[in-house]
Short mmCIF file of C-alpha atoms in Angstrom, two decimals:
data_model
loop_
_atom_site.label_atom_id
_atom_site.label_comp_id
_atom_site.label_asym_id
_atom_site.label_seq_id
_atom_site.Cartn_x
_atom_site.Cartn_y
_atom_site.Cartn_z
CA UNK I 1 -36.41 -33.93 -30.57
CA UNK I 2 -33.05 -32.30 -29.86
CA UNK I 3 -29.82 -32.87 -31.73
CA UNK I 4 -28.21 -34.37 -28.61
CA UNK I 5 -30.97 -36.93 -28.30
CA UNK I 6 -30.52 -37.76 -31.96
CA UNK I 7 -26.80 -38.23 -31.35
CA UNK I 8 -27.60 -40.59 -28.49
CA UNK I 9 -29.83 -42.62 -30.81
CA UNK I 10 -27.01 -43.02 -33.34
CA UNK I 11 -24.61 -44.09 -30.59
CA UNK I 12 -27.11 -46.64 -29.26
CA UNK I 13 -27.65 -48.05 -32.75
CA UNK I 14 -23.91 -48.23 -33.39
CA UNK I 15 -23.39 -50.05 -30.09
CA UNK I 16 -25.91 -52.71 -31.10
CA UNK I 17 -24.42 -52.98 -34.59
CA UNK I 18 -20.98 -53.44 -33.05
CA UNK I 19 -22.04 -56.83 -31.68
CA UNK I 20 -22.97 -58.34 -35.06
CA UNK I 21 -19.45 -59.28 -36.16
CA UNK I 22 -18.41 -60.92 -32.86
CA UNK I 23 -21.73 -62.79 -32.66
CA UNK I 24 -21.20 -64.15 -36.17
CA UNK I 25 -17.73 -65.39 -35.23
CA UNK I 26 -18.93 -66.89 -31.94
CA UNK I 27 -21.86 -68.68 -33.60
CA UNK I 28 -19.63 -70.44 -36.14
CA UNK I 29 -22.59 -71.32 -38.33
CA UNK I 30 -21.78 -73.77 -41.16
CA UNK I 31 -23.24 -71.45 -43.81
CA UNK I 32 -22.00 -68.71 -46.11
CA UNK I 33 -21.56 -65.28 -44.46
CA UNK I 34 -24.05 -63.81 -46.94
CA UNK I 35 -26.65 -66.26 -45.64
CA UNK I 36 -26.09 -65.00 -42.11
CA UNK I 37 -26.59 -61.43 -43.33
CA UNK I 38 -29.75 -62.38 -45.21
CA UNK I 39 -31.14 -64.18 -42.18
CA UNK I 40 -30.41 -61.13 -40.05
CA UNK I 41 -32.13 -58.47 -42.15
CA UNK I 42 -35.06 -60.65 -43.23
CA UNK I 43 -35.92 -61.58 -39.65
CA UNK I 44 -35.40 -58.00 -38.47
CA UNK I 45 -37.49 -56.63 -41.33
CA UNK I 46 -40.35 -59.03 -40.62
CA UNK I 47 -40.32 -58.10 -36.92
CA UNK I 48 -40.42 -54.41 -37.77
CA UNK I 49 -43.16 -54.95 -40.37
CA UNK I 50 -45.30 -56.82 -37.84
CA UNK I 51 -44.82 -54.01 -35.33
CA UNK I 52 -45.77 -51.39 -37.92
CA UNK I 53 -48.93 -53.24 -38.96
CA UNK I 54 -49.97 -53.81 -35.35
CA UNK I 55 -49.44 -50.16 -34.48
CA UNK I 56 -50.88 -48.36 -37.52
CA UNK I 57 -52.24 -50.97 -39.89
CA UNK I 58 -51.44 -51.09 -43.64
CA UNK I 59 -51.88 -47.33 -44.10
CA UNK I 60 -48.16 -46.35 -43.95
CA UNK I 61 -47.23 -49.07 -46.47
CA UNK I 62 -49.97 -47.98 -48.85
CA UNK I 63 -48.86 -44.36 -48.49
CA UNK I 64 -45.27 -45.25 -49.41
CA UNK I 65 -46.51 -47.19 -52.44
CA UNK I 66 -48.47 -44.17 -53.70
CA UNK I 67 -45.70 -41.60 -53.21
CA UNK I 68 -43.37 -42.11 -56.16
CA UNK I 69 -40.81 -39.63 -54.86
CA UNK I 70 -39.91 -42.23 -52.20
CA UNK I 71 -39.38 -45.06 -54.66
CA UNK I 72 -35.82 -44.15 -55.67
CA UNK I 73 -34.44 -43.73 -52.13
CA UNK I 74 -36.26 -46.90 -51.08
CA UNK I 75 -34.69 -48.84 -53.95
CA UNK I 76 -31.24 -47.41 -53.25
CA UNK I 77 -31.51 -48.17 -49.51
CA UNK I 78 -32.76 -51.71 -50.19
CA UNK I 79 -29.90 -52.54 -52.56
CA UNK I 80 -27.37 -50.97 -50.20
CA UNK I 81 -28.73 -53.02 -47.29
CA UNK I 82 -28.45 -56.33 -49.11
CA UNK I 83 -24.97 -55.69 -50.53
CA UNK I 84 -23.76 -54.38 -47.18
CA UNK I 85 -24.72 -57.60 -45.39
CA UNK I 86 -22.96 -59.83 -47.92
CA UNK I 87 -19.82 -57.67 -48.06
CA UNK I 88 -19.55 -57.03 -44.32
CA UNK I 89 -20.11 -60.56 -43.06
CA UNK I 90 -17.75 -61.98 -45.70
CA UNK I 91 -15.12 -59.43 -44.67
CA UNK I 92 -15.55 -60.44 -41.02
CA UNK I 93 -15.01 -64.10 -41.91
CA UNK I 94 -11.78 -63.25 -43.79
CA UNK I 95 -10.19 -60.57 -41.60
CA UNK I 96 -11.75 -60.89 -38.15
CA UNK I 97 -14.50 -58.90 -36.46
CA UNK I 98 -12.34 -56.12 -35.01
CA UNK I 99 -10.39 -55.27 -38.16
CA UNK I 100 -13.30 -55.59 -40.61
CA UNK I 101 -15.56 -53.35 -38.53
CA UNK I 102 -12.81 -50.80 -37.99
CA UNK I 103 -12.22 -50.53 -41.75
CA UNK I 104 -15.93 -50.27 -42.58
CA UNK I 105 -16.65 -47.53 -40.10
CA UNK I 106 -13.37 -45.78 -40.57
CA UNK I 107 -14.20 -45.26 -44.25
CA UNK I 108 -17.95 -44.75 -43.70
CA UNK I 109 -17.74 -41.16 -42.33
CA UNK I 110 -15.74 -40.05 -45.36
CA UNK I 111 -18.09 -41.76 -47.81
CA UNK I 112 -21.23 -40.54 -46.05
CA UNK I 113 -20.05 -36.95 -45.77
CA UNK I 114 -19.05 -36.78 -49.42
CA UNK I 115 -22.28 -38.46 -50.56
CA UNK I 116 -24.35 -36.02 -48.50
CA UNK I 117 -22.38 -33.12 -49.93
CA UNK I 118 -22.79 -34.26 -53.53
CA UNK I 119 -26.46 -35.28 -53.39
CA UNK I 120 -27.86 -32.71 -50.97
CA UNK I 121 -25.16 -30.03 -50.75
CA UNK I 122 -25.09 -30.51 -46.97
CA UNK I 123 -22.44 -28.35 -45.28
CA UNK I 124 -19.51 -30.19 -43.73
CA UNK I 125 -18.42 -28.49 -40.51
CA UNK I 126 -15.24 -28.75 -38.49
CA UNK I 127 -16.74 -31.55 -36.37
CA UNK I 128 -17.13 -33.74 -39.42
CA UNK I 129 -13.66 -32.82 -40.69
CA UNK I 130 -12.02 -33.59 -37.34
CA UNK I 131 -13.89 -36.85 -36.92
CA UNK I 132 -13.13 -37.91 -40.47
CA UNK I 133 -9.44 -37.08 -40.08
CA UNK I 134 -9.26 -39.13 -36.90
CA UNK I 135 -11.08 -42.01 -38.62
CA UNK I 136 -8.70 -42.09 -41.56
CA UNK I 137 -5.68 -41.94 -39.25
CA UNK I 138 -7.16 -44.69 -37.10
CA UNK I 139 -7.69 -46.92 -40.13
CA UNK I 140 -4.12 -46.39 -41.29
CA UNK I 141 -2.83 -47.45 -37.88
CA UNK I 142 -5.12 -50.47 -37.80
CA UNK I 143 -3.84 -51.57 -41.20
CA UNK I 144 -0.13 -51.14 -40.46
CA UNK I 145 1.83 -54.36 -41.08
CA UNK I 146 3.10 -56.21 -38.09
CA UNK I 147 0.01 -56.37 -35.85
CA UNK I 148 -1.43 -59.71 -34.84
CA UNK I 149 -4.70 -59.48 -36.78
CA UNK I 150 -4.70 -61.08 -40.19
CA UNK I 151 -5.04 -58.76 -43.19
CA UNK I 152 -6.76 -60.29 -46.21
CA UNK I 153 -6.78 -58.16 -49.36
CA UNK I 154 -10.21 -59.35 -50.50
CA UNK I 155 -11.59 -58.82 -47.00
CA UNK I 156 -10.31 -55.24 -46.97
CA UNK I 157 -11.90 -54.52 -50.37
CA UNK I 158 -15.22 -55.97 -49.20
CA UNK I 159 -15.07 -53.83 -46.07
CA UNK I 160 -14.63 -50.70 -48.22
CA UNK I 161 -17.58 -51.79 -50.40
CA UNK I 162 -19.65 -52.18 -47.22
CA UNK I 163 -18.66 -48.65 -46.17
CA UNK I 164 -19.92 -47.29 -49.49
CA UNK I 165 -23.20 -49.14 -49.02
CA UNK I 166 -23.54 -47.63 -45.56
CA UNK I 167 -23.14 -44.16 -47.07
CA UNK I 168 -25.81 -44.84 -49.71
CA UNK I 169 -28.24 -46.13 -47.07
CA UNK I 170 -27.67 -43.18 -44.74
CA UNK I 171 -28.14 -40.54 -47.44
CA UNK I 172 -31.24 -42.31 -48.83
CA UNK I 173 -32.84 -42.64 -45.38
CA UNK I 174 -32.02 -39.01 -44.62
CA UNK I 175 -33.78 -37.92 -47.81
CA UNK I 176 -36.93 -39.80 -46.84
CA UNK I 177 -36.88 -38.54 -43.26
CA UNK I 178 -36.47 -34.92 -44.37
CA UNK I 179 -39.08 -34.94 -47.14
CA UNK I 180 -40.78 -31.53 -46.76
CA UNK I 181 -43.90 -32.60 -48.66
CA UNK I 182 -45.30 -34.80 -45.89
CA UNK I 183 -43.04 -34.12 -42.91
CA UNK I 184 -40.96 -37.15 -43.82
CA UNK I 185 -41.90 -40.68 -44.79
CA UNK I 186 -43.21 -43.14 -42.22
CA UNK I 187 -39.80 -44.45 -41.24
CA UNK I 188 -40.79 -47.74 -39.52
CA UNK I 189 -42.64 -48.76 -42.68
CA UNK I 190 -39.80 -47.56 -44.92
CA UNK I 191 -37.14 -49.40 -42.90
CA UNK I 192 -39.11 -52.64 -42.88
CA UNK I 193 -39.38 -52.46 -46.69
CA UNK I 194 -35.67 -51.84 -47.18
CA UNK I 195 -34.72 -54.69 -44.84
CA UNK I 196 -37.06 -57.24 -46.41
CA UNK I 197 -36.16 -56.20 -49.96
CA UNK I 198 -32.46 -56.29 -49.11
CA UNK I 199 -32.88 -59.74 -47.58
CA UNK I 200 -34.61 -61.00 -50.70
CA UNK I 201 -31.52 -60.03 -52.71
CA UNK I 202 -29.64 -62.62 -50.64
CA UNK I 203 -32.18 -65.39 -51.27
CA UNK I 204 -29.73 -67.52 -53.32
CA UNK I 205 -27.44 -67.83 -50.29
CA UNK I 206 -30.37 -68.51 -47.98
CA UNK I 207 -31.71 -71.27 -50.23
CA UNK I 208 -28.33 -73.00 -50.57
CA UNK I 209 -27.62 -72.76 -46.82
CA UNK I 210 -29.70 -75.87 -46.18
CA UNK I 211 -30.48 -77.06 -42.65
CA UNK I 212 -27.61 -75.03 -41.21
CA UNK I 213 -29.98 -72.07 -40.73
CA UNK I 214 -32.53 -74.22 -38.87
CA UNK I 215 -30.28 -75.43 -36.06
CA UNK I 216 -30.76 -74.27 -32.49
CA UNK I 217 -27.60 -72.19 -32.64
CA UNK I 218 -28.71 -70.49 -35.85
CA UNK I 219 -32.14 -69.66 -34.43
CA UNK I 220 -30.58 -68.27 -31.26
CA UNK I 221 -28.22 -66.15 -33.37
CA UNK I 222 -31.13 -64.92 -35.47
CA UNK I 223 -33.04 -63.96 -32.31
CA UNK I 224 -30.27 -61.48 -31.45
CA UNK I 225 -29.21 -60.34 -34.91
CA UNK I 226 -32.74 -59.84 -36.23
CA UNK I 227 -34.98 -58.11 -33.65
CA UNK I 228 -32.20 -56.41 -31.66
CA UNK I 229 -29.27 -55.48 -33.91
CA UNK I 230 -31.49 -54.92 -36.95
CA UNK I 231 -35.07 -53.89 -36.11
CA UNK I 232 -34.26 -51.88 -32.98
CA UNK I 233 -30.90 -50.52 -34.18
CA UNK I 234 -32.11 -49.45 -37.62
CA UNK I 235 -35.14 -47.70 -36.13
CA UNK I 236 -32.95 -45.80 -33.67
CA UNK I 237 -30.67 -44.79 -36.52
CA UNK I 238 -33.28 -43.58 -38.99
CA UNK I 239 -35.25 -41.73 -36.31
CA UNK I 240 -32.06 -39.87 -35.39
CA UNK I 241 -31.78 -38.60 -38.97
CA UNK I 242 -34.64 -36.18 -38.33
CA UNK I 243 -32.31 -34.06 -36.17
CA UNK I 244 -28.80 -35.25 -37.10
CA UNK I 245 -27.20 -34.70 -40.51
CA UNK I 246 -26.14 -37.68 -42.61
CA UNK I 247 -22.47 -36.67 -42.32
CA UNK I 248 -22.64 -36.41 -38.53
CA UNK I 249 -24.49 -39.74 -38.28
CA UNK I 250 -21.71 -41.37 -40.28
CA UNK I 251 -19.10 -40.02 -37.89
CA UNK I 252 -21.06 -40.97 -34.76
CA UNK I 253 -21.24 -44.53 -36.08
CA UNK I 254 -17.57 -44.76 -35.19
CA UNK I 255 -18.86 -46.18 -31.91
CA UNK I 256 -19.43 -49.45 -33.77
CA UNK I 257 -15.77 -50.34 -34.45
CA UNK I 258 -14.93 -49.51 -30.86
CA UNK I 259 -17.59 -51.90 -29.59
CA UNK I 260 -16.60 -54.57 -32.11
CA UNK I 261 -12.91 -54.18 -31.26
CA UNK I 262 -13.52 -54.47 -27.52
CA UNK I 263 -15.77 -57.49 -28.08
CA UNK I 264 -13.23 -59.06 -30.41
CA UNK I 265 -10.47 -58.64 -27.85
CA UNK I 266 -12.52 -59.63 -24.80
CA UNK I 267 -14.66 -62.44 -26.21
CA UNK I 268 -12.80 -63.71 -29.27
CA UNK I 269 -9.25 -63.20 -27.92
CA UNK I 270 -8.26 -61.19 -30.97
CA UNK I 271 -5.09 -59.16 -30.40
CA UNK I 272 -4.20 -55.67 -31.55
CA UNK I 273 -0.72 -54.19 -31.38
CA UNK I 274 0.10 -50.78 -29.93
CA UNK I 275 -0.47 -48.82 -33.18
CA UNK I 276 -3.92 -50.38 -33.50
CA UNK I 277 -4.74 -49.38 -29.95
CA UNK I 278 -3.75 -45.80 -30.80
CA UNK I 279 -5.97 -46.07 -33.86
CA UNK I 280 -8.92 -46.98 -31.63
CA UNK I 281 -8.14 -43.92 -29.52
CA UNK I 282 -8.25 -41.73 -32.62
CA UNK I 283 -11.62 -43.21 -33.52
CA UNK I 284 -12.89 -42.31 -30.06
CA UNK I 285 -11.56 -38.77 -30.46
CA UNK I 286 -13.40 -38.40 -33.75
CA UNK I 287 -16.56 -39.64 -32.08
CA UNK I 288 -16.24 -37.00 -29.37
CA UNK I 289 -15.72 -34.23 -31.94
CA UNK I 290 -18.94 -35.13 -33.73
CA UNK I 291 -21.09 -35.77 -30.66
CA UNK I 292 -20.05 -32.88 -28.41
CA UNK I 293 -19.59 -29.96 -30.80
CA UNK I 294 -22.07 -27.17 -29.96
CA UNK I 295 -24.86 -26.33 -32.41
CA UNK I 296 -24.43 -23.30 -34.62
CA UNK I 297 -26.02 -20.07 -33.42
CA UNK I 298 -27.49 -17.64 -35.87
CA UNK I 299 -26.28 -14.10 -35.45
CA UNK I 300 -29.01 -11.52 -34.93
CA UNK I 301 -29.14 -9.12 -37.91
CA UNK I 302 -27.41 -5.83 -37.10
CA UNK I 303 -29.90 -3.87 -39.11
CA UNK I 304 -32.59 -4.78 -36.57
CA UNK I 305 -30.79 -2.69 -33.97
CA UNK I 306 -30.37 0.18 -36.41
CA UNK I 307 -34.05 0.11 -37.31
CA UNK I 308 -35.01 0.52 -33.67
CA UNK I 309 -32.82 3.55 -33.30
CA UNK I 310 -30.74 4.50 -30.28
CA UNK I 311 -32.10 3.45 -26.94
CA UNK I 312 -31.76 0.80 -24.27
CA UNK I 313 -33.59 -1.89 -26.27
CA UNK I 314 -31.45 -1.33 -29.34
CA UNK I 315 -28.30 -1.48 -27.26
CA UNK I 316 -29.41 -4.72 -25.69
CA UNK I 317 -30.05 -6.24 -29.11
CA UNK I 318 -26.65 -5.18 -30.41
CA UNK I 319 -24.76 -6.77 -27.49
CA UNK I 320 -25.13 -10.57 -27.33
CA UNK I 321 -26.40 -11.73 -23.96
CA UNK I 322 -27.35 -8.25 -22.73
CA UNK I 323 -31.08 -8.96 -22.78
CA UNK I 324 -30.63 -12.36 -21.13
CA UNK I 325 -28.46 -10.82 -18.47
CA UNK I 326 -31.00 -8.10 -17.74
CA UNK I 327 -33.67 -10.72 -17.19
#
């Protein structure tokens, strides 16, 4: 699978994720935001688990249970998933879908890139730096006083916490996908475990939600948030990590605040002032830097040409493109 296809998978996942905040606001469920998040990842995790069992049986789950090297990233990803849902949906309820999502995924590229650098010593190229710079600038513009969206201090803090959880999940999933011992963990099985375990962390909110989660509106909301924006989106995202670095995936996820902002403006009639609009443009520029930058090319060792000695073949090797042009 090519890097460009992996980038497309991240963009598709981010587009689906971008609908979660507006859908929560539109549904207006009479339950705590953490209960909505728990309902989302539990239903999505169960759908993905059923698909995994139907496709390959219990083998992948048993394999994950036996391989202790996967336990730590699974635990970290599960905790990050549960905390992310509670923090993100609460932030949306306090600040609005457009602003909360913009903060989360404006900070996420920075957090993900630094986490990948610290834990795996992954190189951070100019594409990540440009995208991250645009993201930070975009967040500053979105948070400038005077625009029509409401800024709630607690909501902003929760959005930053959610961004940190996103970084932990991305780095943990990347470690499992890149495991050299077995060509990576079985990612559908791993994702289903993290979603279900993360949902179980939110059980107190689910239990106290009462009949509000059993209404027709709640079930319709769960039908979109669970199978589509969770099961499908998370699978697209983790599969992309086989060819896309964690830092680049964090930057490409900037598509999510753009989708959420457009949905918030078009469907929820949220308003953003001119500086916020410029901030969205900077987010789009950062997305383009990460998605379109060309892959690195390894230079052919010069000593290879010297070893061959003077001659037409050696000359062709020492001049990039000479052999291709001759063909």
